PDB file of C-alpha atoms in Angstrom:
ATOM      1  CA  UNK A   1     -17.519  21.734 -24.843  1.00 44.00           C
ATOM      2  CA  UNK A   2     -15.281  19.523 -22.883  1.00 59.00           C
ATOM      3  CA  UNK A   3     -12.763  21.433 -20.357  1.00 67.00           C
ATOM      4  CA  UNK A   4      -9.252  20.856 -20.753  1.00 90.00           C
ATOM      5  CA  UNK A   5      -6.914  20.156 -18.500  1.00 97.00           C
ATOM      6  CA  UNK A   6      -3.004  19.042 -18.493  1.00 98.00           C
ATOM      7  CA  UNK A   7      -0.937  17.494 -16.163  1.00 98.00           C
ATOM      8  CA  UNK A   8       2.428  17.174 -14.857  1.00 96.00           C
ATOM      9  CA  UNK A   9       4.424  14.119 -12.754  1.00 95.00           C
ATOM     10  CA  UNK A  10       8.317  15.525 -12.284  1.00 91.00           C
ATOM     11  CA  UNK A  11       9.704  12.634 -10.566  1.00 83.00           C
ATOM     12  CA  UNK A  12      13.033  11.226  -9.513  1.00 77.00           C
ATOM     13  CA  UNK A  13      14.075  10.285 -13.195  1.00 76.00           C
ATOM     14  CA  UNK A  14      11.780  11.431 -15.403  1.00 84.00           C
ATOM     15  CA  UNK A  15       8.837  13.708 -16.289  1.00 92.00           C
ATOM     16  CA  UNK A  16       5.365  12.582 -17.582  1.00 95.00           C
ATOM     17  CA  UNK A  17       2.107  14.748 -18.953  1.00 97.00           C
ATOM     18  CA  UNK A  18      -0.630  14.228 -20.437  1.00 97.00           C
ATOM     19  CA  UNK A  19      -4.186  16.050 -21.326  1.00 97.00           C
ATOM     20  CA  UNK A  20      -7.488  15.760 -20.003  1.00 97.00           C
ATOM     21  CA  UNK A  21     -10.792  15.818 -21.687  1.00 95.00           C
ATOM     22  CA  UNK A  22     -13.059  16.844 -18.034  1.00 91.00           C
ATOM     23  CA  UNK A  23     -12.381  12.891 -16.615  1.00 92.00           C
ATOM     24  CA  UNK A  24     -11.106  11.321 -19.717  1.00 94.00           C
ATOM     25  CA  UNK A  25      -7.241  10.785 -20.623  1.00 96.00           C
ATOM     26  CA  UNK A  26      -6.856  12.384 -24.879  1.00 95.00           C
ATOM     27  CA  UNK A  27      -5.878   9.305 -26.346  1.00 94.00           C
ATOM     28  CA  UNK A  28      -1.844   9.322 -27.800  1.00 95.00           C
ATOM     29  CA  UNK A  29      -1.214  12.681 -25.140  1.00 96.00           C
ATOM     30  CA  UNK A  30       1.169  10.515 -22.876  1.00 97.00           C
ATOM     31  CA  UNK A  31       4.712  11.768 -23.136  1.00 96.00           C
ATOM     32  CA  UNK A  32       7.492  11.360 -21.284  1.00 95.00           C
ATOM     33  CA  UNK A  33       9.674  14.029 -21.201  1.00 94.00           C
ATOM     34  CA  UNK A  34      13.699  14.877 -21.220  1.00 87.00           C
ATOM     35  CA  UNK A  35      14.299  16.626 -18.126  1.00 81.00           C
ATOM     36  CA  UNK A  36      14.172  20.526 -17.894  1.00 82.00           C
ATOM     37  CA  UNK A  37      12.532  20.143 -21.616  1.00 89.00           C
ATOM     38  CA  UNK A  38      10.346  22.920 -20.359  1.00 93.00           C
ATOM     39  CA  UNK A  39       9.598  24.440 -24.198  1.00 94.00           C
ATOM     40  CA  UNK A  40       8.772  20.730 -25.050  1.00 95.00           C
ATOM     41  CA  UNK A  41       6.088  20.616 -22.370  1.00 95.00           C
ATOM     42  CA  UNK A  42       5.124  24.205 -23.129  1.00 96.00           C
ATOM     43  CA  UNK A  43       4.223  23.388 -26.714  1.00 96.00           C
ATOM     44  CA  UNK A  44       2.331  20.701 -25.666  1.00 96.00           C
ATOM     45  CA  UNK A  45       0.492  22.452 -23.582  1.00 96.00           C
ATOM     46  CA  UNK A  46      -1.014  24.862 -25.762  1.00 95.00           C
ATOM     47  CA  UNK A  47      -1.339  22.231 -28.642  1.00 94.00           C
ATOM     48  CA  UNK A  48      -3.936  20.747 -26.473  1.00 95.00           C
ATOM     49  CA  UNK A  49      -5.539  24.257 -25.366  1.00 94.00           C
ATOM     50  CA  UNK A  50      -5.369  23.003 -21.905  1.00 96.00           C
ATOM     51  CA  UNK A  51      -7.284  26.052 -19.850  1.00 94.00           C
ATOM     52  CA  UNK A  52      -5.699  24.472 -16.494  1.00 96.00           C
ATOM     53  CA  UNK A  53      -3.183  22.403 -15.452  1.00 97.00           C
ATOM     54  CA  UNK A  54      -1.683  20.726 -11.940  1.00 97.00           C
ATOM     55  CA  UNK A  55       2.355  19.770 -11.883  1.00 96.00           C
ATOM     56  CA  UNK A  56       3.292  17.664  -9.214  1.00 95.00           C
ATOM     57  CA  UNK A  57       7.172  17.785  -8.455  1.00 91.00           C
ATOM     58  CA  UNK A  58       9.655  15.274  -5.780  1.00 84.00           C
ATOM     59  CA  UNK A  59      12.538  16.866  -7.664  1.00 77.00           C
ATOM     60  CA  UNK A  60      12.867  20.191  -9.776  1.00 78.00           C
ATOM     61  CA  UNK A  61      10.299  22.648 -10.252  1.00 84.00           C
ATOM     62  CA  UNK A  62       9.182  24.153 -13.651  1.00 88.00           C
ATOM     63  CA  UNK A  63      10.406  27.753 -14.149  1.00 90.00           C
ATOM     64  CA  UNK A  64       8.803  30.778 -12.779  1.00 92.00           C
ATOM     65  CA  UNK A  65       9.479  32.224 -16.265  1.00 93.00           C
ATOM     66  CA  UNK A  66       7.272  29.154 -17.722  1.00 93.00           C
ATOM     67  CA  UNK A  67       4.676  29.641 -15.210  1.00 94.00           C
ATOM     68  CA  UNK A  68       4.478  33.175 -15.091  1.00 95.00           C
ATOM     69  CA  UNK A  69       3.758  33.122 -19.456  1.00 95.00           C
ATOM     70  CA  UNK A  70       1.254  30.319 -18.925  1.00 96.00           C
ATOM     71  CA  UNK A  71      -0.279  32.647 -16.275  1.00 96.00           C
ATOM     72  CA  UNK A  72      -0.175  35.583 -18.794  1.00 96.00           C
ATOM     73  CA  UNK A  73      -2.239  33.318 -21.409  1.00 96.00           C
ATOM     74  CA  UNK A  74      -4.782  32.987 -19.151  1.00 96.00           C
ATOM     75  CA  UNK A  75      -3.889  29.553 -17.514  1.00 96.00           C
ATOM     76  CA  UNK A  76      -5.038  28.874 -14.132  1.00 97.00           C
ATOM     77  CA  UNK A  77      -1.791  26.894 -12.746  1.00 97.00           C
ATOM     78  CA  UNK A  78      -1.959  25.024  -9.589  1.00 97.00           C
ATOM     79  CA  UNK A  79       1.079  23.173  -7.716  1.00 96.00           C
ATOM     80  CA  UNK A  80      -0.440  19.975  -5.914  1.00 96.00           C
ATOM     81  CA  UNK A  81       0.777  20.063  -1.999  1.00 93.00           C
ATOM     82  CA  UNK A  82      -0.928  18.823   1.010  1.00 91.00           C
ATOM     83  CA  UNK A  83      -3.155  21.836   1.191  1.00 93.00           C
ATOM     84  CA  UNK A  84      -4.909  20.915  -2.562  1.00 95.00           C
ATOM     85  CA  UNK A  85      -8.565  19.761  -2.172  1.00 95.00           C
ATOM     86  CA  UNK A  86      -8.019  15.835  -1.926  1.00 96.00           C
ATOM     87  CA  UNK A  87     -10.762  13.406  -2.809  1.00 95.00           C
ATOM     88  CA  UNK A  88     -10.209  11.645   0.376  1.00 96.00           C
ATOM     89  CA  UNK A  89      -9.204  12.235   3.869  1.00 96.00           C
ATOM     90  CA  UNK A  90      -5.178  12.857   4.319  1.00 97.00           C
ATOM     91  CA  UNK A  91      -5.072  10.692   7.658  1.00 96.00           C
ATOM     92  CA  UNK A  92      -0.983  11.200   7.270  1.00 97.00           C
ATOM     93  CA  UNK A  93       0.658  12.393  10.634  1.00 97.00           C
ATOM     94  CA  UNK A  94       2.354  14.489   8.947  1.00 96.00           C
ATOM     95  CA  UNK A  95       1.087  15.397   5.575  1.00 95.00           C
ATOM     96  CA  UNK A  96       3.620  18.174   4.910  1.00 94.00           C
ATOM     97  CA  UNK A  97       6.516  15.798   4.070  1.00 94.00           C
ATOM     98  CA  UNK A  98       3.992  13.277   2.167  1.00 95.00           C
ATOM     99  CA  UNK A  99       5.530  12.427  -1.302  1.00 92.00           C
ATOM    100  CA  UNK A 100       3.076  14.463  -3.983  1.00 93.00           C
ATOM    101  CA  UNK A 101       3.356  11.170  -6.130  1.00 92.00           C
ATOM    102  CA  UNK A 102       2.047   9.469  -3.304  1.00 95.00           C
ATOM    103  CA  UNK A 103      -0.786  11.302  -2.610  1.00 95.00           C
ATOM    104  CA  UNK A 104      -1.581  11.090  -6.741  1.00 96.00           C
ATOM    105  CA  UNK A 105      -1.379   7.620  -6.837  1.00 97.00           C
ATOM    106  CA  UNK A 106      -4.138   7.010  -4.325  1.00 97.00           C
ATOM    107  CA  UNK A 107      -6.007  10.085  -5.909  1.00 97.00           C
ATOM    108  CA  UNK A 108      -5.880   7.660  -9.205  1.00 97.00           C
ATOM    109  CA  UNK A 109      -6.920   4.719  -7.549  1.00 96.00           C
ATOM    110  CA  UNK A 110     -10.667   6.278  -6.896  1.00 94.00           C
ATOM    111  CA  UNK A 111     -10.576   7.003 -10.850  1.00 91.00           C
ATOM    112  CA  UNK A 112     -10.521   3.085 -11.520  1.00 91.00           C
ATOM    113  CA  UNK A 113     -12.947   1.417  -8.538  1.00 85.00           C
ATOM    114  CA  UNK A 114     -15.536   3.038  -6.336  1.00 82.00           C
ATOM    115  CA  UNK A 115     -15.740   0.343  -3.599  1.00 86.00           C
ATOM    116  CA  UNK A 116     -13.743  -1.847  -1.550  1.00 90.00           C
ATOM    117  CA  UNK A 117     -10.016  -0.946  -0.538  1.00 97.00           C
ATOM    118  CA  UNK A 118      -6.931   0.065  -2.267  1.00 97.00           C
ATOM    119  CA  UNK A 119      -3.368  -1.043  -2.288  1.00 98.00           C
ATOM    120  CA  UNK A 120      -1.489   1.300  -3.786  1.00 98.00           C
ATOM    121  CA  UNK A 121       2.006   0.225  -5.086  1.00 98.00           C
ATOM    122  CA  UNK A 122       4.156   3.165  -7.559  1.00 97.00           C
ATOM    123  CA  UNK A 123       7.525   0.661  -7.981  1.00 96.00           C
ATOM    124  CA  UNK A 124      10.048   3.344  -9.236  1.00 92.00           C
ATOM    125  CA  UNK A 125      13.104   4.749  -8.234  1.00 91.00           C
ATOM    126  CA  UNK A 126      11.298   3.882  -4.457  1.00 94.00           C
ATOM    127  CA  UNK A 127       8.713   1.478  -3.787  1.00 97.00           C
ATOM    128  CA  UNK A 128       5.717   3.198  -2.428  1.00 97.00           C
ATOM    129  CA  UNK A 129       2.908   0.280  -0.761  1.00 98.00           C
ATOM    130  CA  UNK A 130      -0.559   2.502   0.606  1.00 98.00           C
ATOM    131  CA  UNK A 131      -3.526   1.451   1.617  1.00 98.00           C
ATOM    132  CA  UNK A 132      -7.013   3.970   0.775  1.00 98.00           C
ATOM    133  CA  UNK A 133      -9.677   2.801   2.763  1.00 97.00           C
ATOM    134  CA  UNK A 134     -13.324   3.122   0.701  1.00 95.00           C
ATOM    135  CA  UNK A 135     -16.070   3.066   3.600  1.00 94.00           C
ATOM    136  CA  UNK A 136     -14.937   6.454   4.765  1.00 95.00           C
ATOM    137  CA  UNK A 137     -12.188   7.309   1.852  1.00 96.00           C
ATOM    138  CA  UNK A 138      -9.176   7.521   4.318  1.00 97.00           C
ATOM    139  CA  UNK A 139      -5.856   7.166   3.134  1.00 98.00           C
ATOM    140  CA  UNK A 140      -3.947   5.715   6.092  1.00 97.00           C
ATOM    141  CA  UNK A 141      -0.623   5.584   5.337  1.00 97.00           C
ATOM    142  CA  UNK A 142       2.125   3.290   3.885  1.00 98.00           C
ATOM    143  CA  UNK A 143       5.435   2.145   3.286  1.00 97.00           C
ATOM    144  CA  UNK A 144       8.821   3.468   1.937  1.00 97.00           C
ATOM    145  CA  UNK A 145      11.658   1.141   0.321  1.00 97.00           C
ATOM    146  CA  UNK A 146      14.356   0.870  -1.819  1.00 97.00           C
ATOM    147  CA  UNK A 147      13.354  -0.191  -5.877  1.00 96.00           C
ATOM    148  CA  UNK A 148      14.644  -2.392  -8.020  1.00 96.00           C
ATOM    149  CA  UNK A 149      17.542  -0.429  -8.643  1.00 96.00           C
ATOM    150  CA  UNK A 150      18.856   0.801  -6.050  1.00 97.00           C
ATOM    151  CA  UNK A 151      18.462  -2.428  -4.530  1.00 97.00           C
ATOM    152  CA  UNK A 152      21.037  -3.924  -6.877  1.00 97.00           C
ATOM    153  CA  UNK A 153      23.089  -0.720  -6.620  1.00 97.00           C
ATOM    154  CA  UNK A 154      23.322  -1.385  -2.682  1.00 98.00           C
ATOM    155  CA  UNK A 155      24.442  -4.972  -3.094  1.00 98.00           C
ATOM    156  CA  UNK A 156      27.030  -3.923  -5.292  1.00 98.00           C
ATOM    157  CA  UNK A 157      28.650  -0.730  -3.513  1.00 97.00           C
ATOM    158  CA  UNK A 158      28.103  -2.512   0.148  1.00 97.00           C
ATOM    159  CA  UNK A 159      30.003  -5.603  -1.024  1.00 97.00           C
ATOM    160  CA  UNK A 160      33.311  -6.233  -2.095  1.00 97.00           C
ATOM    161  CA  UNK A 161      33.250  -8.801  -5.010  1.00 96.00           C
ATOM    162  CA  UNK A 162      29.224  -8.624  -5.983  1.00 97.00           C
ATOM    163  CA  UNK A 163      28.898  -7.456  -9.695  1.00 97.00           C
ATOM    164  CA  UNK A 164      26.545  -4.134 -10.415  1.00 97.00           C
ATOM    165  CA  UNK A 165      23.358  -6.133 -12.432  1.00 96.00           C
ATOM    166  CA  UNK A 166      21.006  -4.257 -14.681  1.00 93.00           C
ATOM    167  CA  UNK A 167      17.680  -5.653 -13.843  1.00 91.00           C
ATOM    168  CA  UNK A 168      16.142  -7.911 -16.966  1.00 87.00           C
ATOM    169  CA  UNK A 169      12.414  -8.391 -17.196  1.00 80.00           C
ATOM    170  CA  UNK A 170      13.005 -11.987 -19.162  1.00 78.00           C
ATOM    171  CA  UNK A 171      14.111 -13.120 -15.964  1.00 64.00           C
ATOM    172  CA  UNK A 172      10.470 -12.826 -15.073  1.00 65.00           C
ATOM    173  CA  UNK A 173      10.038 -16.695 -15.126  1.00 68.00           C
ATOM    174  CA  UNK A 174      13.465 -17.600 -13.295  1.00 73.00           C
ATOM    175  CA  UNK A 175      12.946 -18.559  -9.465  1.00 81.00           C
ATOM    176  CA  UNK A 176      16.132 -18.970  -8.449  1.00 90.00           C
ATOM    177  CA  UNK A 177      19.897 -17.591  -9.908  1.00 91.00           C
ATOM    178  CA  UNK A 178      21.712 -20.359 -11.242  1.00 93.00           C
ATOM    179  CA  UNK A 179      24.954 -17.638 -11.985  1.00 95.00           C
ATOM    180  CA  UNK A 180      26.161 -15.024  -9.412  1.00 96.00           C
ATOM    181  CA  UNK A 181      24.515 -12.218 -11.699  1.00 95.00           C
ATOM    182  CA  UNK A 182      21.323 -13.838 -12.197  1.00 93.00           C
ATOM    183  CA  UNK A 183      21.373 -15.046  -8.307  1.00 95.00           C
ATOM    184  CA  UNK A 184      21.655 -10.618  -7.663  1.00 96.00           C
ATOM    185  CA  UNK A 185      19.201  -9.940 -10.217  1.00 94.00           C
ATOM    186  CA  UNK A 186      16.586 -11.810  -8.497  1.00 93.00           C
ATOM    187  CA  UNK A 187      17.571 -10.662  -5.187  1.00 94.00           C
ATOM    188  CA  UNK A 188      16.432  -6.918  -6.333  1.00 95.00           C
ATOM    189  CA  UNK A 189      13.427  -7.969  -8.656  1.00 94.00           C
ATOM    190  CA  UNK A 190      12.142 -10.680  -6.319  1.00 93.00           C
ATOM    191  CA  UNK A 191      12.825  -8.983  -3.411  1.00 94.00           C
ATOM    192  CA  UNK A 192       9.983  -6.192  -4.536  1.00 96.00           C
ATOM    193  CA  UNK A 193       7.835  -8.829  -5.504  1.00 95.00           C
ATOM    194  CA  UNK A 194       7.838 -10.525  -2.776  1.00 95.00           C
ATOM    195  CA  UNK A 195       7.011  -7.517  -0.236  1.00 97.00           C
ATOM    196  CA  UNK A 196       4.479  -6.746  -2.412  1.00 98.00           C
ATOM    197  CA  UNK A 197       2.701  -9.908  -2.089  1.00 97.00           C
ATOM    198  CA  UNK A 198       3.966 -10.566   1.673  1.00 97.00           C
ATOM    199  CA  UNK A 199       2.932  -7.083   2.537  1.00 97.00           C
ATOM    200  CA  UNK A 200      -0.640  -7.641   0.854  1.00 98.00           C
ATOM    201  CA  UNK A 201      -1.526 -10.480   2.753  1.00 97.00           C
ATOM    202  CA  UNK A 202      -0.619  -8.802   5.515  1.00 97.00           C
ATOM    203  CA  UNK A 203      -3.340  -6.030   5.530  1.00 97.00           C
ATOM    204  CA  UNK A 204      -5.880  -8.303   3.297  1.00 97.00           C
ATOM    205  CA  UNK A 205      -6.044 -10.084   6.547  1.00 96.00           C
ATOM    206  CA  UNK A 206      -7.572  -6.776   8.181  1.00 96.00           C
ATOM    207  CA  UNK A 207      -9.093  -4.876   5.669  1.00 96.00           C
ATOM    208  CA  UNK A 208     -10.611  -7.349   2.697  1.00 95.00           C
ATOM    209  CA  UNK A 209     -11.509  -7.453  -0.125  1.00 93.00           C
ATOM    210  CA  UNK A 210      -7.939  -5.600  -0.807  1.00 96.00           C
ATOM    211  CA  UNK A 211      -7.921  -4.583  -4.805  1.00 97.00           C
ATOM    212  CA  UNK A 212      -3.651  -4.330  -5.352  1.00 98.00           C
ATOM    213  CA  UNK A 213      -3.365  -1.260  -7.790  1.00 98.00           C
ATOM    214  CA  UNK A 214       0.636  -1.499  -9.209  1.00 98.00           C
ATOM    215  CA  UNK A 215       1.818   1.713 -11.334  1.00 97.00           C
ATOM    216  CA  UNK A 216       5.731   2.898 -11.725  1.00 94.00           C
ATOM    217  CA  UNK A 217       8.409   2.987 -13.818  1.00 92.00           C
ATOM    218  CA  UNK A 218       9.458  -0.875 -13.264  1.00 94.00           C
ATOM    219  CA  UNK A 219       5.616  -1.949 -12.611  1.00 96.00           C
ATOM    220  CA  UNK A 220       5.599  -4.105 -15.894  1.00 94.00           C
ATOM    221  CA  UNK A 221       9.081  -5.803 -14.128  1.00 93.00           C
ATOM    222  CA  UNK A 222       7.154  -6.717 -10.932  1.00 95.00           C
ATOM    223  CA  UNK A 223       4.287  -7.939 -12.536  1.00 94.00           C
ATOM    224  CA  UNK A 224       5.948 -10.495 -14.514  1.00 91.00           C
ATOM    225  CA  UNK A 225       7.164 -12.061 -10.354  1.00 91.00           C
ATOM    226  CA  UNK A 226       3.375 -11.602  -8.872  1.00 93.00           C
ATOM    227  CA  UNK A 227       1.176 -14.488  -8.969  1.00 91.00           C
ATOM    228  CA  UNK A 228      -2.469 -12.832 -10.150  1.00 92.00           C
ATOM    229  CA  UNK A 229      -4.567 -15.076  -8.322  1.00 92.00           C
ATOM    230  CA  UNK A 230      -3.517 -14.529  -5.136  1.00 93.00           C
ATOM    231  CA  UNK A 231      -5.648 -11.471  -5.062  1.00 95.00           C
ATOM    232  CA  UNK A 232      -8.979 -10.311  -4.756  1.00 91.00           C
ATOM    233  CA  UNK A 233      -8.213  -8.103  -7.239  1.00 94.00           C
ATOM    234  CA  UNK A 234      -5.530  -6.459  -9.187  1.00 96.00           C
ATOM    235  CA  UNK A 235      -5.123  -4.094 -11.485  1.00 96.00           C
ATOM    236  CA  UNK A 236      -1.742  -2.789 -13.574  1.00 97.00           C
ATOM    237  CA  UNK A 237      -2.048   0.734 -14.371  1.00 97.00           C
ATOM    238  CA  UNK A 238       0.761   2.997 -15.722  1.00 96.00           C
ATOM    239  CA  UNK A 239      -1.114   6.216 -15.980  1.00 97.00           C
ATOM    240  CA  UNK A 240      -2.287   5.604 -12.691  1.00 97.00           C
ATOM    241  CA  UNK A 241      -0.374   8.846 -11.229  1.00 97.00           C
ATOM    242  CA  UNK A 242      -1.747  11.100 -14.147  1.00 98.00           C
ATOM    243  CA  UNK A 243      -5.416  10.108 -13.463  1.00 97.00           C
ATOM    244  CA  UNK A 244      -4.849  11.571 -10.037  1.00 97.00           C
ATOM    245  CA  UNK A 245      -3.482  14.126 -10.732  1.00 98.00           C
ATOM    246  CA  UNK A 246      -6.494  15.063 -13.288  1.00 97.00           C
ATOM    247  CA  UNK A 247      -9.088  13.588 -10.520  1.00 96.00           C
ATOM    248  CA  UNK A 248      -7.208  16.600  -7.880  1.00 97.00           C
ATOM    249  CA  UNK A 249      -7.426  19.422 -10.343  1.00 97.00           C
ATOM    250  CA  UNK A 250     -10.759  18.784 -11.665  1.00 94.00           C
ATOM    251  CA  UNK A 251     -11.750  20.016  -7.870  1.00 92.00           C
ATOM    252  CA  UNK A 252      -9.231  22.773  -8.171  1.00 91.00           C
TER     253      UNK A 252
END
């Protein structure tokens, strides 16, 4: 019988959860939860009869009463941190400060490909770009920069007259703004996309062949502005962090 696991990704703006049967994502199990909706999360865990759980958080932690309840039911509950067993060598100089979502995303890349090198891009509140080399299975580090929403907000709050603009996926085909709203919007959206493409080109010169793996809440929007033909290999994977959490949980 397949062992049922459940993983929870607690981000800055949302919580995602999913069930796995060994290495396989259970179809239809991916859920996005409201903040602090722990009763619904508990219901999902019990519905899937999960015996092992792993949560990763960059924000608030699950309430202790929930964790104790799960443990009292015989479920093993783990929290991802820098001491967790990882499927790669962590080359970060301050592993205790490395975002858990970044660790999970890199582990998720190893679930998709077994060869080559990876630039893992998580486009959310912030954009993280992280390098994994597979010959030595080592995480080399990366960069953190403002996400699309943060850039748009900064342009509004840091100037006297620029409007507060929201992203718009329908503007993906535009290359130039012909009004201030579109100019600001494209500055945020294209700024991230061009940063990704530029960083990829720089690393690919040294670590080719390099696969770009894109994930995160703004991944679809960034994808519209990327030329896939400029990458040796490319994957858009919305569940990358969940896949990585399960890979780590399997080793716990």
